[in-house]
Structures are given as C-alpha cells and as structure tokens.
C-alpha cells in the first residue's frame, strides 16, 4: 500500500485553518527528522498572533457627505474597504483630502504631503508612482514599479502620519490589473500581524475610477485636472470639503499561529 500524497492532506495550508495547523506540525517533524535543533528554546515553533478580518458588508454603512447629496457606493462593484486595526467597529466622520500619489520620497525630491496635518483625515490617493517624463525618464524607476508605488507603502505612510485611513483610486492602467482583481482579493478574510506597535489605518481600501469621478464632482473638483497636477513636484494636498461618514464593521478573530524554525 502506498502512502497518500502529502499535499492534498495539508488542505491548501490555509492560515487559521486545519490545513495550516497540519502544515506546521509536518514542518516541525521534518526539521527534527533532518537533525536540526529547535530554534526557540526546546521548540521548533515561534508563536505568532494573527488577526483575521472580514468586512461585514451588510452592517457596514459608509457614505461621502458634504456635497449636494450623500454618495453611498455599492460594496464590491464600486468600493472595497477593510480596517487595518483589530476593532470590530470603526466610526467615521472624517474630512477627505486628495494627496496625489501619497508619496514622500526625499531621494526623488518629492513630497505629496507638504506639511499637511493628516490626523483624523481620510486620504484619497492614486496608485502607482509618478510617471516618467521626457525630461526625467528614470524618475521613480522609470516604467518599473518602486516601493513608493505599492499600496502597502501608501497605507503605512498614511498611518505613520496619523491619518484615519486611505482610499485608493483604481484604474486598470495605473494598477496594471482590472477591478475584478481588487474585488476578488479583498472579498474574503484578510490577515495581519497583531501587537506590532505600528500605527494602523481605521480604513483602507479602493474605489473605482467612476466612483472617484462622482465624489470629486460633488466636491467641485476636476479629477483629471488634479491628476495632472499630481504628476509634478509642485502639487499640494487638496481638501475636498467632503467627509467619509458612517461605520465600518468587521468580523474579527485572533488566531494563534507559529513560524517553524530549526538550526
């Protein structure tokens, strides 16, 4: 009788699922079998706590207020959001500010914030990097995506500055993938480390370009004109005169996981 293949038994190795736990046990056994010593005292496991977060689409009620009428976007088809905290409910009545690409890069002599007090504000920004020009074909890596263009950097920089959150404007061209990728990748449970001591955003997410155009029009702004200004070093943050209002509700679970390490 032959043994069953190990990969199907591990069930996809999902975080916070039985397959993930089985994988940790499998790796621990393999390290011991190879003769490696435990890396954490007498254990091969280094405990890590992870938060599993899933936005409650029904209970979450958010709208953009302060214009001619409130704008409520459809979750999934027009907007996807989640919290960077472990709070089950986060309330908002936060001013919106457009900050271009949301980048501060002294090496590139670039600062989209220019002294803005971000505390308590929701920052609306573009994805990717400032684009190369004929005069500066290599700025921000030319056609390559740099760290400053990644959504992770944009979330982190906003949190460091005390912002209430970040909303990214998606376009297929700037993101290099369609909206369906954003919707699908944010539709399930998301995971993040807990207890890092790093500041976190109350909200972080994406809106479609069409939704952004509606919001900026309600603010009396031309989105394309602001995009053009954001391609220059002279850009300054633009308060939109609108607020993000309502509650972001999440299902939260704290999961005991572990790194597996041997010496």
Coordinates of N, CA and C in Angstrom, one line a residue, residues 40-260:
X40 N 13.7 27.9 19.0 CA 13.1 28.6 20.0 C 13.1 27.9 21.3
X41 N 14.3 27.8 22.0 CA 14.5 27.0 23.2 C 14.4 25.6 22.8
X42 N 13.4 24.9 23.4 CA 13.2 23.5 23.1 C 12.1 23.2 22.1
X43 N 11.7 24.3 21.4 CA 10.6 24.2 20.5 C 11.0 24.7 19.1
X44 N 10.4 24.0 18.1 CA 10.6 24.4 16.7 C 9.6 25.5 16.3
X45 N 8.6 25.8 17.2 CA 7.6 26.7 16.9 C 7.8 28.1 17.6
X46 N 7.7 29.2 16.8 CA 7.8 30.5 17.4 C 6.4 31.1 17.3
X47 N 5.7 31.2 18.4 CA 4.3 31.7 18.4 C 4.1 33.1 17.8
X48 N 3.0 33.2 17.0 CA 2.7 34.5 16.4 C 1.2 34.6 16.4
X49 N 0.7 35.8 16.8 CA -0.7 36.0 16.8 C -1.1 36.8 15.5
X50 N -2.1 36.3 14.8 CA -2.6 37.0 13.6 C -4.0 37.3 13.7
X51 N -4.4 38.5 13.2 CA -5.8 38.8 13.2 C -6.4 38.5 11.8
X52 N -7.5 37.8 11.9 CA -8.3 37.5 10.7 C -9.4 38.5 10.6
X53 N -9.5 39.2 9.5 CA -10.5 40.3 9.4 C -11.4 40.1 8.1
X54 N -12.7 40.2 8.3 CA -13.6 40.1 7.2 C -14.6 41.2 7.3
X55 N -14.7 42.1 6.3 CA -15.7 43.2 6.3 C -17.1 42.7 6.3
X56 N -17.9 43.2 7.2 CA -19.3 42.8 7.2 C -20.0 43.7 6.2
X57 N -20.3 43.2 5.1 CA -20.9 44.1 4.0 C -22.3 44.6 4.4
X58 N -23.0 43.8 5.1 CA -24.4 44.2 5.4 C -24.4 45.3 6.5
X59 N -23.6 45.1 7.5 CA -23.6 46.1 8.7 C -22.8 47.4 8.4
X60 N -21.8 47.3 7.5 CA -21.0 48.5 7.1 C -21.9 49.5 6.3
X61 N -21.9 50.7 6.9 CA -22.7 51.7 6.2 C -21.8 53.0 6.1
X62 N -21.3 53.3 4.9 CA -20.4 54.4 4.7 C -20.9 55.2 3.6
X63 N -20.8 56.5 3.7 CA -21.2 57.4 2.6 C -20.3 58.7 2.6
X64 N -20.2 59.3 1.5 CA -19.4 60.5 1.3 C -20.4 61.7 1.4
X65 N -20.2 62.5 2.4 CA -21.2 63.5 2.7 C -20.6 64.9 2.6
X66 N -21.4 65.9 2.5 CA -21.0 67.3 2.4 C -21.2 67.9 1.1
X67 N -21.6 67.1 0.1 CA -21.9 67.6 -1.3 C -23.4 67.8 -1.4
X68 N -23.8 68.0 -2.7 CA -25.3 68.2 -2.9 C -26.1 67.1 -2.3
X69 N -25.6 65.9 -2.3 CA -26.3 64.8 -1.6 C -25.3 63.7 -1.2
X70 N -25.6 62.9 -0.2 CA -24.7 61.8 0.2 C -24.5 60.8 -1.0
X71 N -23.3 60.3 -1.1 CA -22.9 59.3 -2.1 C -22.6 58.0 -1.3
X72 N -23.4 57.0 -1.5 CA -23.1 55.7 -1.0 C -22.7 54.8 -2.1
X73 N -21.6 54.1 -2.0 CA -21.1 53.3 -3.1 C -21.5 51.8 -2.8
X74 N -21.7 51.1 -3.8 CA -22.0 49.6 -3.7 C -20.7 48.9 -3.3
X75 N -20.8 48.1 -2.3 CA -19.6 47.3 -1.9 C -19.4 46.2 -2.9
X76 N -18.2 46.1 -3.3 CA -17.8 45.1 -4.3 C -17.6 45.7 -5.7
X77 N -18.7 46.2 -6.2 CA -18.7 46.7 -7.6 C -18.2 48.1 -7.7
X78 N -18.2 48.9 -6.7 CA -17.7 50.2 -6.7 C -16.7 50.5 -5.6
X79 N -16.7 49.7 -4.6 CA -15.8 50.0 -3.5 C -15.5 48.7 -2.7
X80 N -14.2 48.6 -2.2 CA -13.9 47.5 -1.3 C -13.1 48.2 -0.2
X81 N -13.4 47.9 1.1 CA -12.7 48.5 2.2 C -12.5 47.5 3.3
X82 N -11.5 47.8 4.1 CA -11.4 47.0 5.3 C -10.6 47.8 6.4
X83 N -10.5 47.3 7.6 CA -9.8 48.1 8.6 C -8.4 47.5 8.8
X84 N -7.5 48.4 9.1 CA -6.1 48.0 9.4 C -6.0 47.7 10.9
X85 N -7.0 47.9 11.7 CA -7.0 47.7 13.1 C -7.6 46.3 13.4
X86 N -7.7 46.0 14.7 CA -8.5 44.8 15.1 C -9.8 45.2 15.8
X87 N -10.3 46.4 15.5 CA -11.6 46.9 16.1 C -12.7 46.3 15.2
X88 N -13.7 45.8 15.8 CA -14.9 45.3 15.1 C -15.7 46.3 14.5
X89 N -15.7 47.5 15.1 CA -16.5 48.7 14.5 C -15.6 49.9 14.6
X90 N -15.5 50.6 13.5 CA -14.8 51.9 13.5 C -15.7 52.9 12.9
X91 N -16.0 54.0 13.7 CA -16.9 55.1 13.2 C -16.1 56.2 12.5
X92 N -16.7 56.8 11.5 CA -16.0 57.8 10.8 C -16.9 59.1 10.6
X93 N -16.3 60.2 10.8 CA -16.9 61.5 10.4 C -15.6 62.3 10.0
X94 N -14.9 61.8 9.0 CA -13.5 62.3 8.7 C -13.5 63.1 7.4
X95 N -12.8 64.2 7.4 CA -12.6 65.0 6.2 C -11.7 64.3 5.2
X96 N -12.1 64.5 3.9 CA -11.3 63.8 2.8 C -10.3 64.8 2.2
X97 N -9.1 64.3 2.0 CA -8.1 65.2 1.4 C -7.4 64.4 0.3
X98 N -7.3 65.0 -0.9 CA -6.6 64.3 -2.0 C -5.1 64.6 -1.9
X99 N -4.3 63.6 -1.9 CA -2.9 63.8 -1.7 C -2.0 63.2 -2.8
X100 N -2.6 63.3 -4.0 CA -1.9 62.8 -5.2 C -1.5 61.4 -5.1
X101 N -0.2 61.1 -5.2 CA 0.2 59.7 -5.1 C 0.5 59.3 -3.6
X102 N 0.4 60.2 -2.7 CA 0.6 59.9 -1.3 C 2.0 59.5 -1.0
X103 N 3.0 60.1 -1.6 CA 4.4 59.7 -1.5 C 5.2 60.8 -0.9
X104 N 6.1 60.4 0.0 CA 7.1 61.3 0.5 C 8.5 60.6 0.3
X105 N 9.2 61.1 -0.7 CA 10.5 60.4 -1.1 C 11.6 61.5 -1.3
X106 N 12.3 61.8 -0.2 CA 13.4 62.8 -0.3 C 14.4 62.6 -1.4
X107 N 14.7 61.3 -1.6 CA 15.7 60.9 -2.6 C 15.2 61.4 -4.0
X108 N 13.9 61.5 -4.2 CA 13.4 61.9 -5.5 C 12.9 63.4 -5.5
X109 N 13.2 64.0 -4.3 CA 12.8 65.4 -4.1 C 11.3 65.5 -4.3
X110 N 10.6 64.6 -3.7 CA 9.1 64.5 -3.9 C 8.4 64.5 -2.5
X111 N 7.4 65.3 -2.4 CA 6.6 65.3 -1.2 C 5.2 65.7 -1.5
X112 N 4.3 64.7 -1.5 CA 2.9 65.0 -1.7 C 2.1 65.5 -0.5
X113 N 2.8 65.5 0.6 CA 2.1 65.9 1.9 C 2.3 67.4 2.2
X114 N 3.5 67.9 2.0 CA 3.9 69.3 2.2 C 3.3 69.9 3.4
X115 N 3.6 69.3 4.6 CA 3.1 69.9 5.8 C 1.7 69.6 6.2
X116 N 1.0 68.8 5.5 CA -0.4 68.5 5.8 C -0.5 67.8 7.2
X117 N -1.4 68.3 8.0 CA -1.8 67.6 9.2 C -2.8 66.5 8.9
X118 N -2.3 65.3 8.9 CA -3.1 64.2 8.4 C -4.0 63.6 9.5
X119 N -3.8 64.0 10.7 CA -4.5 63.4 11.9 C -6.0 63.5 11.7
X120 N -6.7 62.3 11.8 CA -8.1 62.2 11.7 C -8.7 62.4 10.3
X121 N -7.9 62.5 9.3 CA -8.4 62.6 7.9 C -8.3 61.3 7.1
X122 N -9.2 61.2 6.1 CA -9.1 60.1 5.2 C -8.4 60.6 3.9
X123 N -7.4 60.0 3.5 CA -6.6 60.5 2.4 C -7.0 59.7 1.1
X124 N -7.3 60.4 0.1 CA -7.6 59.8 -1.2 C -6.4 60.0 -2.1
X125 N -6.0 58.9 -2.7 CA -4.7 58.9 -3.5 C -4.8 58.0 -4.6
X126 N -3.8 58.2 -5.5 CA -3.6 57.4 -6.7 C -2.7 56.3 -6.5
X127 N -2.9 55.2 -7.3 CA -2.0 54.1 -7.1 C -0.8 54.3 -8.1
X128 N 0.3 53.5 -7.9 CA 1.5 53.5 -8.7 C 2.4 54.7 -8.3
X129 N 3.4 55.0 -9.1 CA 4.3 56.1 -8.9 C 4.1 57.2 -9.8
X130 N 4.6 58.4 -9.6 CA 4.7 59.4 -10.6 C 5.3 58.9 -11.8
X131 N 4.7 59.2 -13.0 CA 5.2 58.6 -14.2 C 6.4 59.3 -14.8
X132 N 7.3 58.6 -15.5 CA 8.5 59.2 -16.1 C 8.1 60.2 -17.1
X133 N 9.0 61.2 -17.4 CA 8.7 62.2 -18.4 C 9.9 62.2 -19.3
X134 N 9.8 63.0 -20.4 CA 10.9 63.1 -21.4 C 12.1 63.7 -20.7
X135 N 11.9 64.7 -19.8 CA 13.0 65.3 -19.1 C 13.6 64.4 -18.0
X136 N 12.7 63.5 -17.4 CA 13.2 62.6 -16.3 C 12.7 61.2 -16.6
X137 N 13.3 60.6 -17.6 CA 12.8 59.2 -17.9 C 13.0 58.2 -16.9
X138 N 13.9 58.4 -15.9 CA 14.2 57.5 -14.9 C 13.6 57.8 -13.5
X139 N 12.8 58.8 -13.4 CA 12.3 59.2 -12.1 C 11.4 58.0 -11.6
X140 N 11.5 57.7 -10.3 CA 10.8 56.6 -9.7 C 10.9 55.3 -10.5
X141 N 12.1 55.0 -10.9 CA 12.4 53.8 -11.6 C 11.9 53.7 -13.0
X142 N 11.5 54.8 -13.6 CA 11.0 54.8 -15.0 C 9.7 54.0 -15.1
X143 N 9.7 53.0 -15.9 CA 8.4 52.2 -16.0 C 8.3 51.2 -15.0
X144 N 9.3 51.0 -14.2 CA 9.3 50.0 -13.1 C 8.5 50.5 -11.9
X145 N 7.8 49.6 -11.2 CA 7.1 49.9 -10.0 C 8.1 49.9 -8.8
X146 N 8.2 51.1 -8.1 CA 9.1 51.1 -7.0 C 8.2 50.8 -5.7
X147 N 8.9 50.8 -4.6 CA 8.3 50.6 -3.3 C 7.2 51.7 -3.0
X148 N 7.5 52.9 -3.4 CA 6.6 54.0 -3.2 C 5.3 53.9 -3.9
X149 N 5.3 53.1 -5.0 CA 4.1 52.9 -5.8 C 3.2 51.8 -5.2
X150 N 3.7 51.0 -4.3 CA 2.9 49.9 -3.8 C 1.8 50.4 -2.8
X151 N 0.7 49.7 -2.8 CA -0.4 50.1 -1.9 C 0.0 49.9 -0.4
X152 N 0.9 48.9 -0.2 CA 1.3 48.7 1.2 C 2.1 50.0 1.7
X153 N 3.0 50.5 0.9 CA 3.7 51.7 1.3 C 2.7 52.9 1.6
X154 N 1.7 53.0 0.7 CA 0.8 54.1 0.9 C 0.0 54.0 2.2
X155 N -0.5 52.8 2.5 CA -1.1 52.6 3.8 C -0.2 52.9 5.0
X156 N 1.0 52.4 4.9 CA 1.9 52.6 6.0 C 2.3 54.0 6.2
X157 N 2.6 54.8 5.1 CA 2.9 56.2 5.3 C 1.8 57.0 5.8
X158 N 0.6 56.7 5.4 CA -0.6 57.4 5.9 C -0.8 57.2 7.4
X159 N -0.6 55.9 7.8 CA -0.7 55.5 9.2 C 0.3 56.2 10.1
X160 N 1.6 56.3 9.6 CA 2.6 56.9 10.3 C 2.3 58.4 10.5
X161 N 1.6 59.0 9.6 CA 1.2 60.4 9.8 C -0.1 60.7 10.5
X162 N -0.7 59.6 11.1 CA -1.8 59.7 11.9 C -3.1 59.8 11.2
X163 N -3.2 59.5 9.9 CA -4.4 59.6 9.1 C -5.4 58.5 9.6
X164 N -6.7 58.9 9.4 CA -7.8 57.9 9.8 C -7.8 56.8 8.8
X165 N -7.3 57.0 7.6 CA -7.4 55.9 6.6 C -7.0 56.4 5.2
X166 N -7.0 55.4 4.3 CA -6.6 55.7 2.9 C -7.7 55.1 2.0
X167 N -8.0 55.8 0.9 CA -8.9 55.3 -0.1 C -8.1 55.5 -1.4
X168 N -7.8 54.4 -2.1 CA -7.0 54.4 -3.4 C -8.0 54.4 -4.6
X169 N -7.6 55.2 -5.6 CA -8.4 55.3 -6.8 C -7.9 54.3 -7.8
X170 N -8.7 53.4 -8.2 CA -8.2 52.3 -9.1 C -8.5 52.7 -10.5
X171 N -7.5 52.5 -11.4 CA -7.7 52.5 -12.8 C -6.9 51.2 -13.3
X172 N -7.4 50.6 -14.3 CA -6.7 49.4 -14.9 C -5.3 49.7 -15.3
X173 N -5.1 50.9 -15.9 CA -3.8 51.3 -16.4 C -2.8 51.5 -15.2
X174 N -3.2 52.2 -14.2 CA -2.3 52.5 -13.1 C -2.0 51.3 -12.2
X175 N -3.0 50.5 -12.0 CA -2.8 49.3 -11.2 C -2.2 48.2 -12.0
X176 N -2.4 48.2 -13.3 CA -1.9 47.1 -14.2 C -2.7 45.8 -14.1
X177 N -3.9 45.9 -13.5 CA -4.9 44.8 -13.5 C -6.3 45.4 -13.3
X178 N -7.3 44.6 -13.7 CA -8.7 45.1 -13.7 C -9.3 45.1 -12.3
X179 N -10.4 45.8 -12.2 CA -11.1 46.0 -10.9 C -11.4 44.6 -10.3
X180 N -11.7 43.6 -11.1 CA -12.1 42.3 -10.6 C -11.0 41.7 -9.7
X181 N -9.8 42.0 -10.0 CA -8.7 41.6 -9.1 C -8.8 42.2 -7.7
X182 N -9.1 43.5 -7.7 CA -9.2 44.2 -6.4 C -10.4 43.6 -5.7
X183 N -11.5 43.4 -6.3 CA -12.7 42.9 -5.7 C -12.5 41.5 -5.2
X184 N -11.9 40.7 -6.0 CA -11.8 39.3 -5.5 C -10.8 39.1 -4.4
X185 N -9.7 39.8 -4.5 CA -8.6 39.7 -3.5 C -9.0 40.3 -2.2
X186 N -10.0 41.1 -2.1 CA -10.4 41.8 -0.9 C -11.8 41.2 -0.4
X187 N -12.3 40.2 -1.1 CA -13.6 39.7 -0.8 C -13.7 38.8 0.4
X188 N -12.6 38.2 0.8 CA -12.7 37.2 1.8 C -12.0 37.7 3.1
X189 N -11.5 36.8 3.9 CA -10.8 37.1 5.1 C -9.4 37.6 4.8
X190 N -9.0 38.7 5.5 CA -7.6 39.2 5.3 C -6.9 39.0 6.6
X191 N -5.6 38.9 6.5 CA -4.8 38.6 7.7 C -3.7 39.6 7.9
X192 N -3.4 39.9 9.2 CA -2.3 40.8 9.5 C -1.8 40.5 10.9
X193 N -0.6 40.8 11.2 CA 0.0 40.6 12.5 C -0.6 41.5 13.5
X194 N -0.7 41.0 14.7 CA -1.1 41.9 15.8 C 0.0 42.2 16.7
X195 N -0.1 43.3 17.5 CA 0.9 43.6 18.5 C 2.2 44.1 18.0
X196 N 2.2 44.7 16.7 CA 3.4 45.1 16.2 C 3.9 46.5 16.7
X197 N 2.9 47.2 17.4 CA 3.3 48.5 17.9 C 3.3 49.6 16.8
X198 N 3.0 49.2 15.6 CA 3.0 50.2 14.5 C 1.6 50.8 14.3
X199 N 1.5 52.1 14.0 CA 0.2 52.7 13.8 C -0.6 52.1 12.6
X200 N -1.9 52.0 12.7 CA -2.7 51.4 11.7 C -3.8 52.3 11.2
X201 N -4.3 52.1 10.0 CA -5.4 52.9 9.5 C -6.7 52.3 9.9
X202 N -7.7 53.2 10.3 CA -9.0 52.8 10.6 C -9.7 52.2 9.4
X203 N -9.4 52.7 8.2 CA -10.0 52.2 7.0 C -8.9 52.2 5.9
X204 N -8.9 51.2 5.1 CA -8.0 51.2 3.9 C -8.7 50.4 2.8
X205 N -8.7 51.0 1.6 CA -9.5 50.3 0.6 C -9.4 51.0 -0.8
X206 N -10.2 50.6 -1.7 CA -10.2 51.1 -3.1 C -11.6 51.5 -3.5
X207 N -11.6 52.4 -4.5 CA -12.8 52.8 -5.2 C -12.5 52.8 -6.7
X208 N -13.6 52.5 -7.5 CA -13.4 52.6 -8.9 C -13.2 54.0 -9.4
X209 N -12.6 54.1 -10.6 CA -12.4 55.4 -11.2 C -13.7 56.2 -11.4
X210 N -14.8 55.5 -11.8 CA -16.1 56.1 -12.0 C -16.6 56.7 -10.6
X211 N -16.4 55.9 -9.6 CA -16.9 56.4 -8.3 C -16.1 57.6 -7.8
X212 N -14.8 57.6 -8.1 CA -13.9 58.7 -7.7 C -14.4 60.0 -8.5
X213 N -14.7 59.8 -9.8 CA -15.2 61.0 -10.5 C -16.5 61.6 -9.9
X214 N -17.4 60.7 -9.5 CA -18.6 61.2 -8.8 C -18.3 62.0 -7.6
X215 N -17.4 61.4 -6.8 CA -17.0 62.1 -5.5 C -16.3 63.4 -5.7
X216 N -15.4 63.5 -6.7 CA -14.7 64.7 -6.9 C -15.6 65.8 -7.5
X217 N -16.5 65.3 -8.4 CA -17.5 66.3 -8.9 C -18.4 66.9 -7.9
X218 N -18.8 66.0 -6.9 CA -19.6 66.5 -5.7 C -18.8 67.5 -4.9
X219 N -17.5 67.4 -5.0 CA -16.6 68.3 -4.2 C -16.3 69.5 -5.0
X220 N -16.8 69.6 -6.3 CA -16.5 70.8 -7.1 C -15.1 70.7 -7.7
X221 N -14.6 69.5 -7.9 CA -13.2 69.4 -8.4 C -13.2 68.5 -9.6
X222 N -12.2 68.8 -10.5 CA -12.0 68.0 -11.7 C -10.9 67.0 -11.4
X223 N -11.3 65.7 -11.4 CA -10.3 64.7 -11.0 C -9.1 64.6 -12.0
X224 N -9.4 64.7 -13.3 CA -8.3 64.6 -14.3 C -7.4 65.8 -14.1
X225 N -7.9 67.0 -13.8 CA -7.0 68.2 -13.6 C -6.1 68.0 -12.4
X226 N -6.7 67.4 -11.3 CA -5.9 67.2 -10.1 C -4.8 66.1 -10.4
X227 N -5.2 65.1 -11.2 CA -4.2 64.0 -11.5 C -3.0 64.7 -12.2
X228 N -3.3 65.6 -13.2 CA -2.2 66.2 -13.9 C -1.3 67.0 -13.0
X229 N -1.9 67.7 -12.0 CA -1.1 68.5 -11.0 C -0.3 67.5 -10.2
X230 N -0.8 66.3 -9.9 CA -0.1 65.4 -9.0 C 1.1 64.7 -9.7
X231 N 1.2 64.9 -11.0 CA 2.4 64.4 -11.7 C 3.6 65.4 -11.6
X232 N 3.4 66.5 -10.8 CA 4.5 67.5 -10.7 C 4.9 67.6 -9.2
X233 N 6.1 68.1 -9.0 CA 6.6 68.3 -7.6 C 6.0 69.4 -6.9
X234 N 5.3 70.3 -7.7 CA 4.6 71.5 -7.1 C 3.3 71.1 -6.5
X235 N 2.8 69.9 -6.7 CA 1.5 69.5 -6.1 C 1.4 69.8 -4.6
X236 N 0.3 70.3 -4.2 CA -0.1 70.4 -2.8 C -1.4 69.7 -2.5
X237 N -1.5 69.1 -1.3 CA -2.7 68.4 -0.9 C -4.0 69.3 -1.1
X238 N -5.1 68.7 -1.5 CA -6.3 69.4 -1.8 C -7.4 68.9 -0.9
X239 N -7.8 69.7 0.1 CA -9.0 69.3 0.9 C -10.2 69.3 0.0
X240 N -11.1 68.3 0.1 CA -12.2 68.1 -0.8 C -13.5 68.7 -0.3
X241 N -13.5 69.1 1.0 CA -14.7 69.7 1.5 C -15.8 68.7 1.8
X242 N -15.5 67.4 1.7 CA -16.4 66.3 1.9 C -15.9 65.5 3.1
X243 N -16.8 64.6 3.6 CA -16.4 63.7 4.7 C -16.8 62.3 4.4
X244 N -16.0 61.4 4.9 CA -16.4 60.0 4.9 C -17.2 59.8 6.3
X245 N -18.4 59.4 6.2 CA -19.3 59.2 7.4 C -19.8 57.8 7.5
X246 N -20.0 57.4 8.7 CA -20.6 56.1 8.9 C -19.8 55.1 9.7
X247 N -20.1 53.8 9.6 CA -19.4 52.8 10.4 C -18.8 51.7 9.5
X248 N -17.6 51.3 9.7 CA -17.0 50.2 9.1 C -17.0 49.0 10.1
X249 N -17.7 47.9 9.8 CA -17.9 46.8 10.7 C -17.2 45.6 10.2
X250 N -16.5 44.9 11.0 CA -15.7 43.8 10.6 C -15.9 42.6 11.6
X251 N -15.8 41.4 11.0 CA -15.7 40.2 11.8 C -14.3 40.0 12.1
X252 N -13.9 39.9 13.4 CA -12.5 39.8 13.8 C -12.3 38.5 14.6
X253 N -11.2 37.8 14.3 CA -10.8 36.7 15.1 C -9.3 36.7 15.2
X254 N -8.8 36.4 16.4 CA -7.4 36.4 16.7 C -6.9 34.9 16.7
X255 N -5.9 34.6 15.9 CA -5.5 33.3 15.6 C -4.1 33.0 16.1
X256 N -3.9 31.9 16.8 CA -2.6 31.5 17.3 C -1.9 30.7 16.2
X257 N -0.9 31.3 15.6 CA -0.1 30.6 14.5 C 1.3 30.5 15.0
X258 N 2.2 30.1 14.1 CA 3.6 30.0 14.5 C 4.5 29.9 13.3
X259 N 5.7 30.6 13.4 CA 6.8 30.3 12.5 C 7.4 28.9 12.9
X260 N 7.9 28.2 11.9 CA 8.6 27.0 12.2 C 10.1 27.1 11.8

